[in-house]
């Protein structure tokens, strides 16, 4: 993607801008998602007698899954 840049320049760019993993594993974002998931479960799923499940689309990686728990 950055073939015109040296390896050092690419590393500087990576350090300057957020990566997908950093964004998706951000504690505040995870807390907001967990709050939203809990609200949805309590208001929609639980009254119907159903169970909850987190899918990979909701949680990016296992590490982030552990933070949700």
mmCIF file with all atom_site columns, C-alpha atoms in Angstrom:
data_model
loop_
_atom_site.group_PDB
_atom_site.id
_atom_site.type_symbol
_atom_site.label_atom_id
_atom_site.label_alt_id
_atom_site.label_comp_id
_atom_site.label_asym_id
_atom_site.label_entity_id
_atom_site.label_seq_id
_atom_site.pdbx_PDB_ins_code
_atom_site.Cartn_x
_atom_site.Cartn_y
_atom_site.Cartn_z
_atom_site.occupancy
_atom_site.B_iso_or_equiv
_atom_site.pdbx_formal_charge
_atom_site.auth_seq_id
_atom_site.auth_comp_id
_atom_site.auth_asym_id
_atom_site.auth_atom_id
_atom_site.pdbx_PDB_model_num
ATOM 1  C CA . UNK A 1 1  ? 0.000   0.000   0.000  1.00 0.00 ? 1  UNK A CA 1
ATOM 2  C CA . UNK A 1 2  ? 2.820   2.384   0.843  1.00 0.00 ? 2  UNK A CA 1
ATOM 3  C CA . UNK A 1 3  ? 5.406   1.097   -1.616 1.00 0.00 ? 3  UNK A CA 1
ATOM 4  C CA . UNK A 1 4  ? 6.810   4.586   -2.164 1.00 0.00 ? 4  UNK A CA 1
ATOM 5  C CA . UNK A 1 5  ? 7.690   4.878   1.553  1.00 0.00 ? 5  UNK A CA 1
ATOM 6  C CA . UNK A 1 6  ? 10.553  3.336   3.455  1.00 0.00 ? 6  UNK A CA 1
ATOM 7  C CA . UNK A 1 7  ? 9.891   0.865   6.267  1.00 0.00 ? 7  UNK A CA 1
ATOM 8  C CA . UNK A 1 8  ? 10.758  3.586   8.776  1.00 0.00 ? 8  UNK A CA 1
ATOM 9  C CA . UNK A 1 9  ? 8.248   5.997   7.226  1.00 0.00 ? 9  UNK A CA 1
ATOM 10 C CA . UNK A 1 10 ? 5.549   3.320   7.263  1.00 0.00 ? 10 UNK A CA 1
ATOM 11 C CA . UNK A 1 11 ? 6.174   2.678   10.974 1.00 0.00 ? 11 UNK A CA 1
ATOM 12 C CA . UNK A 1 12 ? 5.879   6.407   11.700 1.00 0.00 ? 12 UNK A CA 1
ATOM 13 C CA . UNK A 1 13 ? 2.567   6.487   9.835  1.00 0.00 ? 13 UNK A CA 1
ATOM 14 C CA . UNK A 1 14 ? 1.295   3.467   11.771 1.00 0.00 ? 14 UNK A CA 1
ATOM 15 C CA . UNK A 1 15 ? 2.232   5.121   15.057 1.00 0.00 ? 15 UNK A CA 1
ATOM 16 C CA . UNK A 1 16 ? 0.509   8.362   14.075 1.00 0.00 ? 16 UNK A CA 1
ATOM 17 C CA . UNK A 1 17 ? -2.838  6.940   12.984 1.00 0.00 ? 17 UNK A CA 1
ATOM 18 C CA . UNK A 1 18 ? -5.182  4.501   14.698 1.00 0.00 ? 18 UNK A CA 1
ATOM 19 C CA . UNK A 1 19 ? -5.281  0.932   13.473 1.00 0.00 ? 19 UNK A CA 1
ATOM 20 C CA . UNK A 1 20 ? -8.449  -1.115  13.086 1.00 0.00 ? 20 UNK A CA 1
ATOM 21 C CA . UNK A 1 21 ? -7.476  -3.243  16.062 1.00 0.00 ? 21 UNK A CA 1
ATOM 22 C CA . UNK A 1 22 ? -6.780  -0.228  18.262 1.00 0.00 ? 22 UNK A CA 1
ATOM 23 C CA . UNK A 1 23 ? -10.163 1.278   17.444 1.00 0.00 ? 23 UNK A CA 1
ATOM 24 C CA . UNK A 1 24 ? -12.146 -1.935  17.881 1.00 0.00 ? 24 UNK A CA 1
ATOM 25 C CA . UNK A 1 25 ? -10.401 -2.797  21.153 1.00 0.00 ? 25 UNK A CA 1
ATOM 26 C CA . UNK A 1 26 ? -10.661 0.682   22.683 1.00 0.00 ? 26 UNK A CA 1
ATOM 27 C CA . UNK A 1 27 ? -11.996 0.364   26.243 1.00 0.00 ? 27 UNK A CA 1
ATOM 28 C CA . UNK A 1 28 ? -14.507 3.226   25.916 1.00 0.00 ? 28 UNK A CA 1
ATOM 29 C CA . UNK A 1 29 ? -15.895 1.824   22.675 1.00 0.00 ? 29 UNK A CA 1
ATOM 30 C CA . UNK A 1 30 ? -16.171 -1.646  24.189 1.00 0.00 ? 30 UNK A CA 1
ATOM 31 C CA . UNK A 1 31 ? -17.941 -0.223  27.255 1.00 0.00 ? 31 UNK A CA 1
ATOM 32 C CA . UNK A 1 32 ? -20.428 1.619   25.032 1.00 0.00 ? 32 UNK A CA 1
ATOM 33 C CA . UNK A 1 33 ? -21.087 -1.515  22.978 1.00 0.00 ? 33 UNK A CA 1
ATOM 34 C CA . UNK A 1 34 ? -21.519 -3.631  26.117 1.00 0.00 ? 34 UNK A CA 1
ATOM 35 C CA . UNK A 1 35 ? -24.021 -1.126  27.506 1.00 0.00 ? 35 UNK A CA 1
ATOM 36 C CA . UNK A 1 36 ? -25.950 -1.171  24.230 1.00 0.00 ? 36 UNK A CA 1
ATOM 37 C CA . UNK A 1 37 ? -25.929 -4.978  24.081 1.00 0.00 ? 37 UNK A CA 1
ATOM 38 C CA . UNK A 1 38 ? -27.136 -5.233  27.691 1.00 0.00 ? 38 UNK A CA 1
ATOM 39 C CA . UNK A 1 39 ? -29.926 -2.708  27.107 1.00 0.00 ? 39 UNK A CA 1
ATOM 40 C CA . UNK A 1 40 ? -31.058 -4.588  23.994 1.00 0.00 ? 40 UNK A CA 1
ATOM 41 C CA . UNK A 1 41 ? -30.964 -7.925  25.841 1.00 0.00 ? 41 UNK A CA 1
ATOM 42 C CA . UNK A 1 42 ? -32.919 -6.698  28.865 1.00 0.00 ? 42 UNK A CA 1
ATOM 43 C CA . UNK A 1 43 ? -35.520 -4.811  26.828 1.00 0.00 ? 43 UNK A CA 1
ATOM 44 C CA . UNK A 1 44 ? -35.998 -7.222  23.915 1.00 0.00 ? 44 UNK A CA 1
ATOM 45 C CA . UNK A 1 45 ? -34.511 -10.693 24.362 1.00 0.00 ? 45 UNK A CA 1
ATOM 46 C CA . UNK A 1 46 ? -35.032 -11.473 28.063 1.00 0.00 ? 46 UNK A CA 1
ATOM 47 C CA . UNK A 1 47 ? -38.794 -10.705 28.117 1.00 0.00 ? 47 UNK A CA 1
ATOM 48 C CA . UNK A 1 48 ? -39.272 -13.202 25.278 1.00 0.00 ? 48 UNK A CA 1
ATOM 49 C CA . UNK A 1 49 ? -37.488 -15.945 27.228 1.00 0.00 ? 49 UNK A CA 1
ATOM 50 C CA . UNK A 1 50 ? -34.637 -16.181 24.741 1.00 0.00 ? 50 UNK A CA 1
ATOM 51 C CA . UNK A 1 51 ? -30.898 -16.519 25.348 1.00 0.00 ? 51 UNK A CA 1
ATOM 52 C CA . UNK A 1 52 ? -28.161 -14.109 24.285 1.00 0.00 ? 52 UNK A CA 1
ATOM 53 C CA . UNK A 1 53 ? -25.201 -14.745 22.014 1.00 0.00 ? 53 UNK A CA 1
ATOM 54 C CA . UNK A 1 54 ? -22.324 -12.511 20.914 1.00 0.00 ? 54 UNK A CA 1
ATOM 55 C CA . UNK A 1 55 ? -21.224 -13.120 17.359 1.00 0.00 ? 55 UNK A CA 1
ATOM 56 C CA . UNK A 1 56 ? -17.822 -12.374 15.788 1.00 0.00 ? 56 UNK A CA 1
ATOM 57 C CA . UNK A 1 57 ? -19.454 -9.493  13.925 1.00 0.00 ? 57 UNK A CA 1
ATOM 58 C CA . UNK A 1 58 ? -20.146 -7.822  17.265 1.00 0.00 ? 58 UNK A CA 1
ATOM 59 C CA . UNK A 1 59 ? -16.853 -8.678  18.884 1.00 0.00 ? 59 UNK A CA 1
ATOM 60 C CA . UNK A 1 60 ? -13.766 -8.361  16.724 1.00 0.00 ? 60 UNK A CA 1
ATOM 61 C CA . UNK A 1 61 ? -11.365 -10.644 18.540 1.00 0.00 ? 61 UNK A CA 1
ATOM 62 C CA . UNK A 1 62 ? -11.274 -12.942 21.538 1.00 0.00 ? 62 UNK A CA 1
ATOM 63 C CA . UNK A 1 63 ? -9.333  -10.316 23.450 1.00 0.00 ? 63 UNK A CA 1
ATOM 64 C CA . UNK A 1 64 ? -12.136 -7.834  22.919 1.00 0.00 ? 64 UNK A CA 1
ATOM 65 C CA . UNK A 1 65 ? -14.656 -10.550 23.831 1.00 0.00 ? 65 UNK A CA 1
ATOM 66 C CA . UNK A 1 66 ? -13.001 -10.933 27.215 1.00 0.00 ? 66 UNK A CA 1
ATOM 67 C CA . UNK A 1 67 ? -13.346 -7.198  27.792 1.00 0.00 ? 67 UNK A CA 1
ATOM 68 C CA . UNK A 1 68 ? -17.068 -7.420  27.024 1.00 0.00 ? 68 UNK A CA 1
ATOM 69 C CA . UNK A 1 69 ? -17.543 -10.103 29.686 1.00 0.00 ? 69 UNK A CA 1
#
